[in-house]
Amino acid sequence: MKNAPILITLALAQLATVCLSAEEQAPFPYQLPKEKPDRKLSEAMERIYDNYPAPQPEDNELFSQFKYTELKGFDYRDGDGTVSRRDPSKIIFENGKYYVWYTKRDTKVPPVGMHRAAEATDEIPSADWDLSEIWYATSADGFTWEEQGVAIKRPEKPLVGWRSVTTTDILKWKGKYYLYYQGFMEASGTRGDDCPVAVSYADSPEGPWTAANKVVIPNGPEGAWDQYSIHDPYPLVRDGKIYIYYKSDFGRDPHKVRMQGLAIAEDPLGPFTKHPLNPVITSGHETSLFPFKEGVAALVYKDGPEHNTIQYAEDGVNFSIASITELMPYAAAPYIPDAFTDTKDGRGITWGLAHFINQGGKGRNHSILVRFDCDLSLDVNDPQMKEHRV
Ligand code: AAL
């Protein structure tokens, strides 16, 4: 028994080890702790604390799912493919009503398809957005819309946009309105989509619109990531300047890698300086961003390794994933009350318009505008915001 003290010491040490590992492996309480627990975590649990603003989706202000509603007021000629509405602008509220601008195609026949672009003529469209104009509509409630007419017509050849003017977005700056849009110089499907951005301006959202008749955001130089296209121009006001986010792509089909960049100007007609860190978002398709707290949030969907995410950049430039979600709106065009107020306290969004692409029979594809509702607002008690929460 002379070894008894040693044995007792060993037994106690073993008990301590058991207790320690039991504590280390203690099950999580029913509620996920808000702070990262001080214990060994799996990689997935480390990541949920380190990579996302809040571990529980319902506590993450930039998490939402999306609800869709059919709109009233738009006629699509029985969906025969000859009328299309797509790529809506963000929505603004002026003169007691909501305004939206969008690509409208009204052609004798449906598009033949981009792969048959050689068959396109002055009357036969190649893609859904070929031979289009920019139209606008107004609404009292965001569900029923009244189409008001054309805002931007196609100009005479060879002016920028003579083949098609599409994919517009609105800026309000010092009491004037600016529509930025893609100006096609040939049919989509040949090299038409390698288009730059043009701009028109007006004193009222009702127009009349004056075309600046110039390229306002040019394609990048040969070899640059954005040499081929400048798509989906999306203006916000930040730091007293105009921030235009846009989409471009590395490479050509079938190896196109879509990303998003930023161009900044002090005057809406330019010159725009492309950000030296471009591209600033590595995934996504159409651009869709909004002021959020001090920074900018982005809906990132459809293409790339980070699709189906909502991202955030405090400086509007260095984005990271805030949440992962599903069934996101395509060409999402939110109603953003503070898009142009140069806010450092962005309040978020609760609804907007988006498009659904109807891929009918041979070449009969056209798109329709739909409404989406979401839960990305900080103003939970604002009755207008609350009314639209999912
Ligand atoms: C879209 C946008 C651009 C493209 C085409 C029409 O939804 O990304 O506008 O050029 O598809």
Short mmCIF file of N, CA and C in Angstrom, two decimals, residues 88-161:
data_model
loop_
_atom_site.label_atom_id
_atom_site.label_comp_id
_atom_site.label_asym_id
_atom_site.label_seq_id
_atom_site.Cartn_x
_atom_site.Cartn_y
_atom_site.Cartn_z
N PRO A 88 -36.04 45.59 -64.88
CA PRO A 88 -36.57 46.85 -64.34
C PRO A 88 -35.50 47.69 -63.64
N SER A 89 -35.75 49.00 -63.59
CA SER A 89 -34.87 49.90 -62.82
C SER A 89 -35.25 49.80 -61.36
N LYS A 90 -34.44 50.36 -60.47
CA LYS A 90 -34.91 50.47 -59.10
C LYS A 90 -36.15 51.36 -59.11
N ILE A 91 -36.95 51.25 -58.06
CA ILE A 91 -38.22 51.98 -58.03
C ILE A 91 -38.06 53.27 -57.24
N ILE A 92 -38.63 54.34 -57.75
CA ILE A 92 -38.58 55.59 -56.98
C ILE A 92 -40.01 56.06 -56.70
N PHE A 93 -40.16 56.82 -55.67
CA PHE A 93 -41.46 57.35 -55.28
C PHE A 93 -41.43 58.86 -55.48
N GLU A 94 -42.22 59.36 -56.43
CA GLU A 94 -42.25 60.80 -56.75
C GLU A 94 -43.70 61.16 -57.06
N ASN A 95 -44.07 62.40 -56.82
CA ASN A 95 -45.42 62.88 -57.15
C ASN A 95 -46.51 61.94 -56.62
N GLY A 96 -46.29 61.35 -55.45
CA GLY A 96 -47.31 60.50 -54.83
C GLY A 96 -47.48 59.13 -55.47
N LYS A 97 -46.52 58.70 -56.31
CA LYS A 97 -46.64 57.36 -56.90
C LYS A 97 -45.27 56.74 -57.14
N TYR A 98 -45.29 55.42 -57.35
CA TYR A 98 -44.06 54.70 -57.65
C TYR A 98 -43.81 54.73 -59.15
N TYR A 99 -42.53 54.85 -59.53
CA TYR A 99 -42.13 54.81 -60.94
C TYR A 99 -41.15 53.67 -61.17
N VAL A 100 -41.28 53.02 -62.32
CA VAL A 100 -40.27 52.04 -62.73
C VAL A 100 -40.03 52.17 -64.23
N TRP A 101 -38.79 51.95 -64.64
CA TRP A 101 -38.41 51.95 -66.07
C TRP A 101 -37.91 50.54 -66.39
N TYR A 102 -38.06 50.11 -67.61
CA TYR A 102 -37.68 48.73 -67.95
C TYR A 102 -37.47 48.58 -69.45
N THR A 103 -36.86 47.46 -69.82
CA THR A 103 -36.67 47.11 -71.23
C THR A 103 -37.99 46.58 -71.75
N LYS A 104 -38.49 47.16 -72.86
CA LYS A 104 -39.70 46.61 -73.47
C LYS A 104 -39.41 46.28 -74.93
N ARG A 105 -39.72 45.06 -75.29
CA ARG A 105 -39.64 44.65 -76.69
C ARG A 105 -41.04 44.39 -77.19
N ASP A 106 -41.38 44.96 -78.35
CA ASP A 106 -42.68 44.72 -78.98
C ASP A 106 -42.38 44.51 -80.46
N THR A 107 -42.22 43.27 -80.86
CA THR A 107 -41.76 42.97 -82.22
C THR A 107 -42.80 42.09 -82.93
N LYS A 108 -42.72 42.04 -84.27
CA LYS A 108 -43.71 41.26 -85.03
C LYS A 108 -43.58 39.77 -84.74
N VAL A 109 -42.35 39.35 -84.48
CA VAL A 109 -42.11 37.93 -84.20
C VAL A 109 -41.29 37.80 -82.92
N PRO A 110 -41.34 36.63 -82.29
CA PRO A 110 -40.49 36.42 -81.11
C PRO A 110 -39.02 36.34 -81.51
N PRO A 111 -38.10 36.43 -80.57
CA PRO A 111 -36.68 36.34 -80.92
C PRO A 111 -36.33 34.97 -81.51
N VAL A 112 -35.38 34.99 -82.47
CA VAL A 112 -34.97 33.71 -83.06
C VAL A 112 -34.00 32.96 -82.14
N GLY A 113 -33.40 33.67 -81.22
CA GLY A 113 -32.42 33.05 -80.32
C GLY A 113 -31.03 33.58 -80.65
N MET A 114 -30.21 33.77 -79.61
CA MET A 114 -28.88 34.37 -79.82
C MET A 114 -28.00 33.51 -80.72
N HIS A 115 -28.19 32.19 -80.65
CA HIS A 115 -27.36 31.30 -81.47
C HIS A 115 -27.72 31.42 -82.96
N ARG A 116 -28.87 32.05 -83.27
CA ARG A 116 -29.26 32.24 -84.68
C ARG A 116 -29.24 33.73 -85.02
N ALA A 117 -28.32 34.46 -84.36
CA ALA A 117 -28.28 35.92 -84.52
C ALA A 117 -28.11 36.33 -85.98
N ALA A 118 -27.51 35.48 -86.80
CA ALA A 118 -27.29 35.82 -88.21
C ALA A 118 -28.63 36.02 -88.93
N GLU A 119 -29.69 35.43 -88.39
CA GLU A 119 -31.01 35.58 -89.03
C GLU A 119 -31.73 36.84 -88.59
N ALA A 120 -31.16 37.56 -87.62
CA ALA A 120 -31.83 38.78 -87.13
C ALA A 120 -31.79 39.86 -88.21
N THR A 121 -32.90 40.62 -88.31
CA THR A 121 -32.96 41.74 -89.26
C THR A 121 -33.40 42.98 -88.49
N ASP A 122 -33.75 44.03 -89.21
CA ASP A 122 -34.24 45.24 -88.54
C ASP A 122 -35.58 45.00 -87.85
N GLU A 123 -36.24 43.89 -88.21
CA GLU A 123 -37.54 43.59 -87.60
C GLU A 123 -37.56 42.27 -86.85
N ILE A 124 -36.56 41.45 -87.05
CA ILE A 124 -36.52 40.15 -86.36
C ILE A 124 -35.46 40.20 -85.27
N PRO A 125 -35.91 40.07 -84.02
CA PRO A 125 -34.93 40.15 -82.92
C PRO A 125 -34.15 38.86 -82.74
N SER A 126 -32.91 38.98 -82.29
CA SER A 126 -32.12 37.79 -81.95
C SER A 126 -32.48 37.38 -80.52
N ALA A 127 -32.13 38.21 -79.54
CA ALA A 127 -32.38 37.88 -78.13
C ALA A 127 -33.65 38.57 -77.64
N ASP A 128 -34.07 38.18 -76.47
CA ASP A 128 -35.25 38.77 -75.82
C ASP A 128 -35.13 40.30 -75.70
N TRP A 129 -33.90 40.81 -75.55
CA TRP A 129 -33.69 42.24 -75.31
C TRP A 129 -33.20 42.97 -76.57
N ASP A 130 -33.24 42.26 -77.72
CA ASP A 130 -32.83 42.92 -78.96
C ASP A 130 -34.00 43.79 -79.45
N LEU A 131 -33.72 44.82 -80.23
CA LEU A 131 -34.74 45.72 -80.82
C LEU A 131 -35.71 46.25 -79.75
N SER A 132 -35.16 46.63 -78.61
CA SER A 132 -36.00 47.09 -77.49
C SER A 132 -35.89 48.59 -77.26
N GLU A 133 -36.82 49.08 -76.45
CA GLU A 133 -36.81 50.48 -76.01
C GLU A 133 -36.98 50.49 -74.49
N ILE A 134 -36.80 51.67 -73.90
CA ILE A 134 -37.01 51.77 -72.45
C ILE A 134 -38.36 52.45 -72.21
N TRP A 135 -39.24 51.74 -71.52
CA TRP A 135 -40.58 52.24 -71.20
C TRP A 135 -40.69 52.47 -69.70
N TYR A 136 -41.78 53.13 -69.30
CA TYR A 136 -41.97 53.31 -67.86
C TYR A 136 -43.42 53.14 -67.48
N ALA A 137 -43.61 52.83 -66.18
CA ALA A 137 -44.95 52.62 -65.64
C ALA A 137 -45.01 53.22 -64.25
N THR A 138 -46.23 53.53 -63.80
CA THR A 138 -46.40 54.07 -62.45
C THR A 138 -47.44 53.23 -61.70
N SER A 139 -47.40 53.37 -60.37
CA SER A 139 -48.30 52.56 -59.55
C SER A 139 -48.55 53.26 -58.23
N ALA A 140 -49.75 53.04 -57.68
CA ALA A 140 -50.05 53.61 -56.37
C ALA A 140 -49.63 52.65 -55.26
N ASP A 141 -49.59 51.35 -55.55
CA ASP A 141 -49.35 50.38 -54.47
C ASP A 141 -48.24 49.36 -54.76
N GLY A 142 -47.65 49.43 -55.95
CA GLY A 142 -46.58 48.48 -56.29
C GLY A 142 -47.10 47.15 -56.82
N PHE A 143 -48.42 46.95 -56.84
CA PHE A 143 -48.98 45.70 -57.36
C PHE A 143 -49.67 45.91 -58.71
N THR A 144 -50.41 47.02 -58.84
CA THR A 144 -51.10 47.32 -60.10
C THR A 144 -50.35 48.46 -60.78
N TRP A 145 -49.93 48.24 -62.00
CA TRP A 145 -49.10 49.22 -62.71
C TRP A 145 -49.80 49.72 -63.95
N GLU A 146 -49.56 50.99 -64.27
CA GLU A 146 -50.12 51.57 -65.50
C GLU A 146 -48.96 51.94 -66.40
N GLU A 147 -48.89 51.32 -67.55
CA GLU A 147 -47.79 51.63 -68.46
C GLU A 147 -48.03 53.02 -69.04
N GLN A 148 -47.00 53.87 -68.96
CA GLN A 148 -47.20 55.27 -69.37
C GLN A 148 -46.69 55.57 -70.77
N GLY A 149 -45.76 54.76 -71.25
CA GLY A 149 -45.24 55.03 -72.60
C GLY A 149 -43.74 54.90 -72.64
N VAL A 150 -43.18 55.29 -73.79
CA VAL A 150 -41.74 55.12 -73.98
C VAL A 150 -40.99 56.26 -73.31
N ALA A 151 -39.86 55.95 -72.69
CA ALA A 151 -39.00 57.00 -72.12
C ALA A 151 -37.81 57.23 -73.04
N ILE A 152 -37.13 56.16 -73.45
CA ILE A 152 -35.95 56.28 -74.32
C ILE A 152 -36.18 55.44 -75.58
N LYS A 153 -36.26 56.13 -76.72
CA LYS A 153 -36.39 55.41 -77.99
C LYS A 153 -35.01 55.06 -78.51
N ARG A 154 -34.99 54.14 -79.47
CA ARG A 154 -33.71 53.86 -80.13
C ARG A 154 -33.36 55.05 -81.02
N PRO A 155 -32.12 55.58 -80.90
CA PRO A 155 -31.75 56.71 -81.76
C PRO A 155 -31.41 56.23 -83.18
N GLU A 156 -31.20 57.17 -84.08
CA GLU A 156 -30.82 56.83 -85.47
C GLU A 156 -29.44 56.19 -85.48
N LYS A 157 -29.23 55.27 -86.39
CA LYS A 157 -27.91 54.70 -86.63
C LYS A 157 -27.01 55.85 -87.09
N PRO A 158 -25.77 56.01 -86.68
CA PRO A 158 -24.97 55.12 -85.85
C PRO A 158 -24.88 55.56 -84.38
N LEU A 159 -25.84 56.32 -83.88
CA LEU A 159 -25.72 56.79 -82.49
C LEU A 159 -25.76 55.61 -81.51
N VAL A 160 -25.17 55.83 -80.32
CA VAL A 160 -25.06 54.73 -79.36
C VAL A 160 -26.48 54.27 -78.95
N GLY A 161 -26.71 52.97 -79.14
CA GLY A 161 -28.02 52.39 -78.80
C GLY A 161 -28.96 52.25 -79.98
#
